[in-house]
PDB file of C-alpha atoms in Angstrom:
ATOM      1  CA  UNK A   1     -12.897  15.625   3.435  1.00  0.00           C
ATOM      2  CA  UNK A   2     -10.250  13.497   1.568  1.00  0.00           C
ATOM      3  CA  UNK A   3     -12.780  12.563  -1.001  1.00  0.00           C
ATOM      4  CA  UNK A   4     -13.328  16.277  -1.542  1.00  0.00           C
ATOM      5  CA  UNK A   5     -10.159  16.976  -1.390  1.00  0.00           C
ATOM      6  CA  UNK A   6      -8.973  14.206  -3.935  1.00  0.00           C
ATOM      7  CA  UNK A   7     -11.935  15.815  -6.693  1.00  0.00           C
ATOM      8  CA  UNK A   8     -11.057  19.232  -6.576  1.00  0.00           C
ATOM      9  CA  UNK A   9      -7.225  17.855  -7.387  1.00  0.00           C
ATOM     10  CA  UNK A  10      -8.819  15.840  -9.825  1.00  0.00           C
ATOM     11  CA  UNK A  11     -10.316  18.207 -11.444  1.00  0.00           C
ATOM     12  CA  UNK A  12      -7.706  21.290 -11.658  1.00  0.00           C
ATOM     13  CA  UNK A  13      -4.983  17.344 -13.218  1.00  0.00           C
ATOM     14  CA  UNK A  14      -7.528  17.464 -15.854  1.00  0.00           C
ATOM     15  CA  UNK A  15      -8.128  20.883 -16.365  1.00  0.00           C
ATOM     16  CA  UNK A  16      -4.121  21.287 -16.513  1.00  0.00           C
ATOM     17  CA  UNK A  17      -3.122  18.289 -18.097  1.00  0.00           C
ATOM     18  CA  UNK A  18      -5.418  16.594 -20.702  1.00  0.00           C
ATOM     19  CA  UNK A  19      -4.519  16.242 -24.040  1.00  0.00           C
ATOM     20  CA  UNK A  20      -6.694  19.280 -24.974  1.00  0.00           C
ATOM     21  CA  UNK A  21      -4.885  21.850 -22.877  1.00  0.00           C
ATOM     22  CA  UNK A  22      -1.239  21.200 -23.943  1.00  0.00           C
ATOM     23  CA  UNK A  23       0.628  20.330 -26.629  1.00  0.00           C
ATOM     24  CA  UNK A  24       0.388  17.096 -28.423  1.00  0.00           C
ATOM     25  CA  UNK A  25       2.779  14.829 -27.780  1.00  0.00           C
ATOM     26  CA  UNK A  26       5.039  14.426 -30.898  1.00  0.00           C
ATOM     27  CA  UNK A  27       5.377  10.513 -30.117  1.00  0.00           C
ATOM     28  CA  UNK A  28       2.551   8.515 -31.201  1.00  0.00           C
ATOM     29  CA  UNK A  29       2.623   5.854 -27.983  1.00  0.00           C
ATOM     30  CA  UNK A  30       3.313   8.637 -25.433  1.00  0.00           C
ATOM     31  CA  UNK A  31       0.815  10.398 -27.395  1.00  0.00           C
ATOM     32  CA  UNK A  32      -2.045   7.465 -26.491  1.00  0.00           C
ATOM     33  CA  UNK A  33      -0.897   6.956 -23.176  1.00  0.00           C
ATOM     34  CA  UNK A  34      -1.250  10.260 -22.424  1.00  0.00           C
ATOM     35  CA  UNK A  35      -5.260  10.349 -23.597  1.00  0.00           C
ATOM     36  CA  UNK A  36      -5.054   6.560 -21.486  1.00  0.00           C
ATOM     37  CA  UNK A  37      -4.169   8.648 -18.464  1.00  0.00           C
ATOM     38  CA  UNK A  38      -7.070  11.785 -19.012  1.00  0.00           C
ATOM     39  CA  UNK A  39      -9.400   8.910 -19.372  1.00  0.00           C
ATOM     40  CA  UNK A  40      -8.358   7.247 -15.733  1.00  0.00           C
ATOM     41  CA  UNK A  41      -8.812  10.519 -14.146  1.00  0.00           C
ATOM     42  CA  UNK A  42     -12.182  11.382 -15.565  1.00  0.00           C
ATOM     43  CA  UNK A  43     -12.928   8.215 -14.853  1.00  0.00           C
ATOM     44  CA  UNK A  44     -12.081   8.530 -11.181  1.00  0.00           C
ATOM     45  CA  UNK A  45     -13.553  11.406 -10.415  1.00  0.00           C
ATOM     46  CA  UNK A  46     -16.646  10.901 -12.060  1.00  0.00           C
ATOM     47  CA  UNK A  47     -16.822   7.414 -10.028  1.00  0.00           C
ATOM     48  CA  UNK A  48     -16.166   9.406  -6.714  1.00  0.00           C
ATOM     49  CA  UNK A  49     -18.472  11.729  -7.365  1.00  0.00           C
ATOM     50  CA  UNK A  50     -21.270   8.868  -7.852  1.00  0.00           C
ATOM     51  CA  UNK A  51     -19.944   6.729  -4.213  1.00  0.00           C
ATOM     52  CA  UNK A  52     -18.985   4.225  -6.756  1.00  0.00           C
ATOM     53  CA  UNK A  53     -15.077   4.438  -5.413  1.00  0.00           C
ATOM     54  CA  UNK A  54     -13.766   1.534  -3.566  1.00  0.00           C
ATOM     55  CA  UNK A  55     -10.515   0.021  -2.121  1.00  0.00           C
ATOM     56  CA  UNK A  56     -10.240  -2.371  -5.467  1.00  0.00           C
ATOM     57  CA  UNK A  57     -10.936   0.109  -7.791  1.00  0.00           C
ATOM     58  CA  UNK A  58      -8.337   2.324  -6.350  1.00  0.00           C
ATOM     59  CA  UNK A  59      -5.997  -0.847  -6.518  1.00  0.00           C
ATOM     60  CA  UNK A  60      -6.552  -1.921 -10.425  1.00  0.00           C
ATOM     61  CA  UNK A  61      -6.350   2.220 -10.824  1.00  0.00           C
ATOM     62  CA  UNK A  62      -2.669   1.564  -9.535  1.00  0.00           C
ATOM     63  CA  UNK A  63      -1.744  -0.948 -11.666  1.00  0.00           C
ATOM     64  CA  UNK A  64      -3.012   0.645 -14.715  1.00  0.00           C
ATOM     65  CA  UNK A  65      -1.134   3.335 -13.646  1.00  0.00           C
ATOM     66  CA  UNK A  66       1.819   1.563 -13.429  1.00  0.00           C
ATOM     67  CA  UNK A  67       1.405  -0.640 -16.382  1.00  0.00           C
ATOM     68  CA  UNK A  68       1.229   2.526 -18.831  1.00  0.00           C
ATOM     69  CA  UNK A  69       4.170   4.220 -17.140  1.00  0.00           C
ATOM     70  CA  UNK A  70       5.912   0.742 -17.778  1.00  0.00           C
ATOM     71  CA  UNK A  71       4.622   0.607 -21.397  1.00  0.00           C
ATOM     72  CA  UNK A  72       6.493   3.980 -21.973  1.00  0.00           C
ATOM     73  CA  UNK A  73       9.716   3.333 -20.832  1.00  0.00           C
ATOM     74  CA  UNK A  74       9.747  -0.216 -22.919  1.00  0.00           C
ATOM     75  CA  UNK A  75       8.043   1.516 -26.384  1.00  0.00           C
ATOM     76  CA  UNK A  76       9.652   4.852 -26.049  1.00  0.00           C
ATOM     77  CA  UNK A  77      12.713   6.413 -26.276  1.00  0.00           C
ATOM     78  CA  UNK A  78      11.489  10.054 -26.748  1.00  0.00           C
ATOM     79  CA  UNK A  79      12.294  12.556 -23.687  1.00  0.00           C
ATOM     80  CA  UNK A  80       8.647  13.191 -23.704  1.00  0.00           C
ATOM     81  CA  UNK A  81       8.498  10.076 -21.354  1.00  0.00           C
ATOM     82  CA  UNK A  82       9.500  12.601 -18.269  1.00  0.00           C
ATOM     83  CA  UNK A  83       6.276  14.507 -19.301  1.00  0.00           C
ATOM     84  CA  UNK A  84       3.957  10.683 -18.706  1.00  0.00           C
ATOM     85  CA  UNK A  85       5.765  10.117 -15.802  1.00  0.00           C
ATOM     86  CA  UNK A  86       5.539  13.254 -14.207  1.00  0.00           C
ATOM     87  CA  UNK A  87       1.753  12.931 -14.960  1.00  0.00           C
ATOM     88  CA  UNK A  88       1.393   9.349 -13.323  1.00  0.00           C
ATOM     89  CA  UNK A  89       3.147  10.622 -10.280  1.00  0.00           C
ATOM     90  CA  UNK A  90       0.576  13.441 -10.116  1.00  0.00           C
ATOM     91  CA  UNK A  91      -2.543  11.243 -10.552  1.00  0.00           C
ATOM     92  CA  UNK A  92      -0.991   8.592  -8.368  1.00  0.00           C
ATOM     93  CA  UNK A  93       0.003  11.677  -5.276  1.00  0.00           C
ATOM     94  CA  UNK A  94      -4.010  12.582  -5.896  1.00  0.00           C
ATOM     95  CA  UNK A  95      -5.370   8.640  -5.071  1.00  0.00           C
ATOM     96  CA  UNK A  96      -2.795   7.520  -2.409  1.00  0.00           C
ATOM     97  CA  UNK A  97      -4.209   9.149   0.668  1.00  0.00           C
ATOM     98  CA  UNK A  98      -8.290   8.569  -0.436  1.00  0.00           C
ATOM     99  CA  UNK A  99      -7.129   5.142  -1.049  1.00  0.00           C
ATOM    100  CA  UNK A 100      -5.150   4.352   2.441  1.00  0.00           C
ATOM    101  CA  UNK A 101      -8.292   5.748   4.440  1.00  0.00           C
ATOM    102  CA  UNK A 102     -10.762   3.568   2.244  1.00  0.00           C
ATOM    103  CA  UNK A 103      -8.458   0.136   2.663  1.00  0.00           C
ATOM    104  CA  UNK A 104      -8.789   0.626   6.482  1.00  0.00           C
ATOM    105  CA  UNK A 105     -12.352   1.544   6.573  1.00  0.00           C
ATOM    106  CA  UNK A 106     -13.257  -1.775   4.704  1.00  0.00           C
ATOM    107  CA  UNK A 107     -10.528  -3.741   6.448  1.00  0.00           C
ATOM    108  CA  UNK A 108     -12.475  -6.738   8.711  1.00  0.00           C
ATOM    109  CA  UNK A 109     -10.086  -7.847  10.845  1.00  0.00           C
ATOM    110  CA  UNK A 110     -11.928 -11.047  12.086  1.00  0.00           C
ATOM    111  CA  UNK A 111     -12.564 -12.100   8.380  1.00  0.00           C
ATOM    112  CA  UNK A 112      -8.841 -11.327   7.808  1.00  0.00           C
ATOM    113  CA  UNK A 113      -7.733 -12.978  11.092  1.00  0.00           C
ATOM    114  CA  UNK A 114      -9.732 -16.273  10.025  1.00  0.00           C
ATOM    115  CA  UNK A 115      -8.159 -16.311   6.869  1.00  0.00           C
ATOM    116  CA  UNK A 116      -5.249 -16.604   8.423  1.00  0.00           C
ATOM    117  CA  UNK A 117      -5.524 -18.935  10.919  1.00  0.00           C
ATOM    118  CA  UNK A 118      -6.972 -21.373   7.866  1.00  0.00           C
ATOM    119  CA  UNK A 119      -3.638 -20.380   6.242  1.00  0.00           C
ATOM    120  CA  UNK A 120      -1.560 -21.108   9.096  1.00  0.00           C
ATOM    121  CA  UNK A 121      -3.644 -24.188   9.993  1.00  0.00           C
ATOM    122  CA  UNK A 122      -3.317 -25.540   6.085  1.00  0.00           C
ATOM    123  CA  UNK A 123       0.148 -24.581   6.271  1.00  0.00           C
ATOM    124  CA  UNK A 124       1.410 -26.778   9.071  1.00  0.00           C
ATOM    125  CA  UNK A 125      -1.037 -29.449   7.661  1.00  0.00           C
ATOM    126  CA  UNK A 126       1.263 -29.594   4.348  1.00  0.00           C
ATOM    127  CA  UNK A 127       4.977 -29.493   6.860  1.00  0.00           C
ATOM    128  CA  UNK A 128       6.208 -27.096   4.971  1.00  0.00           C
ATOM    129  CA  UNK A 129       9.368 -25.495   6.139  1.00  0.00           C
ATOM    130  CA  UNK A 130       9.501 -23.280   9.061  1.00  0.00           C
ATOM    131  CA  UNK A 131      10.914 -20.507   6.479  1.00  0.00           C
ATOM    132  CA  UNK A 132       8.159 -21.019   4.221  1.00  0.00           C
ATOM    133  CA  UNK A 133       4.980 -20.603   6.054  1.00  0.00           C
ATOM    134  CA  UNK A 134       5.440 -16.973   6.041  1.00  0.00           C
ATOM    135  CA  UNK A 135       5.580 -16.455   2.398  1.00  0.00           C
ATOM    136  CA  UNK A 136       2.549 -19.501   2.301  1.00  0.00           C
ATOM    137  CA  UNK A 137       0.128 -17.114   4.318  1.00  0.00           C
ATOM    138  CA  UNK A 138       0.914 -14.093   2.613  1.00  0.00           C
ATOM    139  CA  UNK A 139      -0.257 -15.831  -0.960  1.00  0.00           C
ATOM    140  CA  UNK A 140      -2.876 -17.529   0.264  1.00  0.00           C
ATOM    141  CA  UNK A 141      -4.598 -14.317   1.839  1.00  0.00           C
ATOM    142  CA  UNK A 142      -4.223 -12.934  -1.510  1.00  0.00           C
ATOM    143  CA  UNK A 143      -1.780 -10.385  -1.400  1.00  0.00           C
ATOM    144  CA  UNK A 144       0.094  -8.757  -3.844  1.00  0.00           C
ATOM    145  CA  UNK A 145       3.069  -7.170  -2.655  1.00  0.00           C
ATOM    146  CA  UNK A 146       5.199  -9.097  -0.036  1.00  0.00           C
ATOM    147  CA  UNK A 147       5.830  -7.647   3.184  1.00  0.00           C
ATOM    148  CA  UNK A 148       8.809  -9.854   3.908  1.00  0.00           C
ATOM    149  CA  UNK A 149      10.743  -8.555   1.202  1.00  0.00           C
ATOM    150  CA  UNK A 150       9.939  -5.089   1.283  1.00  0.00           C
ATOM    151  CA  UNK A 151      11.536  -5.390   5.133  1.00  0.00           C
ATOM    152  CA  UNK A 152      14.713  -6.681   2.991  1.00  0.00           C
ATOM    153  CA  UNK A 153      14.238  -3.789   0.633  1.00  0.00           C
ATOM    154  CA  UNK A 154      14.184  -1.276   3.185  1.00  0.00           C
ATOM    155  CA  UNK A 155      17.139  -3.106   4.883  1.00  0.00           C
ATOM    156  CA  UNK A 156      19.156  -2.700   2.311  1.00  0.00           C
ATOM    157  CA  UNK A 157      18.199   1.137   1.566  1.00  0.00           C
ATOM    158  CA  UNK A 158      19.184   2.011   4.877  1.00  0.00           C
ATOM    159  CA  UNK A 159      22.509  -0.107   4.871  1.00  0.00           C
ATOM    160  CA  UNK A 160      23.217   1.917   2.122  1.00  0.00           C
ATOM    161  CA  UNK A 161      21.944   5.605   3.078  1.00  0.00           C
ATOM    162  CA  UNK A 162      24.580   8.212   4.219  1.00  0.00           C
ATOM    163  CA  UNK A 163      26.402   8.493   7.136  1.00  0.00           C
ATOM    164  CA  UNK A 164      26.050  11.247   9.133  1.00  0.00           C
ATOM    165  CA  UNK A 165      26.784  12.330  13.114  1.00  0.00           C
ATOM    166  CA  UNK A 166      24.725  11.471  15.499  1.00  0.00           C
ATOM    167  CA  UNK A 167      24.050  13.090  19.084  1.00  0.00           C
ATOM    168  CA  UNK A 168      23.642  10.867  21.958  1.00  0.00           C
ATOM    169  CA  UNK A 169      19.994  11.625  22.558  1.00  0.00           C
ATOM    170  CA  UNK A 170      19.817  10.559  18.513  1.00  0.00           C
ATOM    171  CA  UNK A 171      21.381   7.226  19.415  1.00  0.00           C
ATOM    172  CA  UNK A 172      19.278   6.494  22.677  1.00  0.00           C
ATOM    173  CA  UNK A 173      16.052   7.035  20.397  1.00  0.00           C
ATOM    174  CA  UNK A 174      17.032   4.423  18.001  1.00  0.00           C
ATOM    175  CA  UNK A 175      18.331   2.114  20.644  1.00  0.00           C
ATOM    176  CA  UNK A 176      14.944   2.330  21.878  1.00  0.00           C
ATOM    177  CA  UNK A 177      13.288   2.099  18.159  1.00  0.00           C
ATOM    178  CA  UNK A 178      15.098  -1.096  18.062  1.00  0.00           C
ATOM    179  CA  UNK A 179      13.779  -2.683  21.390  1.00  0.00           C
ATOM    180  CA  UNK A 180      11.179  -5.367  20.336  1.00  0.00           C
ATOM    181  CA  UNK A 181       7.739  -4.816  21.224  1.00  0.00           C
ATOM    182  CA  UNK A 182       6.322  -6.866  24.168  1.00  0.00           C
ATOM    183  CA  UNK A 183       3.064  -7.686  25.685  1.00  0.00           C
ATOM    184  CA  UNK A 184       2.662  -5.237  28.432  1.00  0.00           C
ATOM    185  CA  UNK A 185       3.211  -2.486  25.257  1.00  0.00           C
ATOM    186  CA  UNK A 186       0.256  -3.075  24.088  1.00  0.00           C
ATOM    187  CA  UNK A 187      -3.860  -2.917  25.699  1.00  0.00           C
ATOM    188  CA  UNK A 188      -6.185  -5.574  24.949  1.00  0.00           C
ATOM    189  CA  UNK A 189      -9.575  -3.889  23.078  1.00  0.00           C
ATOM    190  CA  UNK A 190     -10.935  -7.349  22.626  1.00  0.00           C
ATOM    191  CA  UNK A 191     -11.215 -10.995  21.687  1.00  0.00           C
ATOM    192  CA  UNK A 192     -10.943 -11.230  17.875  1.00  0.00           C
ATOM    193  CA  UNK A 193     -11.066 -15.289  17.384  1.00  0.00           C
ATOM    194  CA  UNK A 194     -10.020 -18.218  19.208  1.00  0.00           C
ATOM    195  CA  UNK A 195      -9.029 -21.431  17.251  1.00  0.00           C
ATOM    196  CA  UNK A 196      -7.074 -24.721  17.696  1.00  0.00           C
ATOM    197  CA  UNK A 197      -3.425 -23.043  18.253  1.00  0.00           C
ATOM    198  CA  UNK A 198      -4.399 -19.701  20.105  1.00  0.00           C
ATOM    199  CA  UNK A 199      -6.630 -16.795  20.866  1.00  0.00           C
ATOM    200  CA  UNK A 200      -6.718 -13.573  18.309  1.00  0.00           C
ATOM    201  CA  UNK A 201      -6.848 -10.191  20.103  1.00  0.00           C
ATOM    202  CA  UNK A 202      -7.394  -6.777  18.479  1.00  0.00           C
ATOM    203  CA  UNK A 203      -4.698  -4.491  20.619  1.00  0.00           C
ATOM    204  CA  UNK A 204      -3.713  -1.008  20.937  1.00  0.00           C
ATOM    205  CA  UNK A 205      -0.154   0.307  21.206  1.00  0.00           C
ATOM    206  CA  UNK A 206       0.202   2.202  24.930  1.00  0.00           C
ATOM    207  CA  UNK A 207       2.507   5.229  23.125  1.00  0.00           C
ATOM    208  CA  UNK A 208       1.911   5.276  19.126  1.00  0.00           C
ATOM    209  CA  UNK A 209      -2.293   4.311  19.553  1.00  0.00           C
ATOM    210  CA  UNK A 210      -1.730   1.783  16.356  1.00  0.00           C
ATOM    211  CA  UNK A 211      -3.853  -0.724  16.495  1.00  0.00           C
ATOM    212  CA  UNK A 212      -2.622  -4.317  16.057  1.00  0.00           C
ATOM    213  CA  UNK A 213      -3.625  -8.204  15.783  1.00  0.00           C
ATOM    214  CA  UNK A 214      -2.250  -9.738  18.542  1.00  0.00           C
ATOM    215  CA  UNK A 215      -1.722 -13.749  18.588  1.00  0.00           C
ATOM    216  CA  UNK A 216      -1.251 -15.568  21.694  1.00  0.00           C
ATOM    217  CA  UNK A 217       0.031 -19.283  21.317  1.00  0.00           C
ATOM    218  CA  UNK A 218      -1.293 -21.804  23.002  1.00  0.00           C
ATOM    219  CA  UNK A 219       2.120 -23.640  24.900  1.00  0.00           C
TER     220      UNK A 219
END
């Protein structure tokens, strides 16, 4: 249904917004970018339609999504750049959802929990610093945004959001947003791997249904 859904968007972006159906662009590098960004989305949706679509091509999709919105801002002064990034936004709205469902449907979480026990292992192998092994793993399972500072990020927005009342049943919900989670949250589904420092177990939150990796360490 998402796939469907994300060709049938695909296809009324390109109906709407290739170069051929509006006006051309009176700046020559907007201009190309914009033909850059029909040829994406014909590109995606004719790759969809053939089951060629996975989670890596929806990932370099992003970047050269993000690259020519970047290339616009730094070779362009025209106003026409609201135009290219209006588009982008569009085309990247269309692939988000598709692209979430398709990470988790590939995602193996024993082949990622192995990784990262190797990581961890190779990690305390090297002494790094206690502060350090979290950013280690996170480059050594190859990936590319860091979750550690996007926590900061987020910090930092909310320090910084607006101040507003708050009722008391408000305050008792984020009082109990803010309670750290704890073992007897969550039900064991089952064993994932069991290695040198502890056991690996795929778990299920009692309330929310998320599923997690849980590590137990060995004492």
């Amino acid at each position: 249904k998402a796939t469907a859904q994300m060709e049938e968007r695909l296809a009324e972006f390109i109906q709407a917004f290739s170069p051929e159906s509006v006006l051309p662009l009176a700046d020559g590098v907007l201009s190309f970018i914009h033909h850059q960004l029909a040829e994406l989305s014909r590109d995606c949706l004719a790759k969809s339609r053939e089951g060629l679509i996975t989670s890596v091509y929806f990932f370099e999709l992003q970047e050269n999504l993000e690259k020519l919105l970047h290339d616009a801002f730094e070779r362009s002064e025209s106003s026409e750049v609201a135009f290219v990034t209006e588009l982008v936004k569009k085309l990247l709205i269309i692939i988000s959802r598709p692209a979430r469902l398709l990470e988790c449907l590939e995602f193996n979480p024993e082949e990622f929990y192995h990784l990262l026990e190797a990581a961890e292992d190779h990690a305390k192998e090297g002494h790094l610093m206690k502060t350090d092994i979290p950013r280690y793993i996170i480059s050594q399972l190859g990936l590319t945004r860091d979750p550690i500072e996007e926590m900061v990020n987020l910090d930092s927005y909310d320090s910084e959001g607006p101040i507003t009342p708050e009722t008391d049943d408000s305050t008792e919900g984020k009082i109990r947003a803010m309670k750290p989670p704890g073992e007897a949250d969550f039900q064991t589904i089952k064993l994932i791997s069991n290695g040198a420092y502890g056991a690996v177990y795929l778990v299920r939150h009692l309330e929310t249904h998320q599923r997690f990796a849980m590590k137990k360490i060995n004492k």
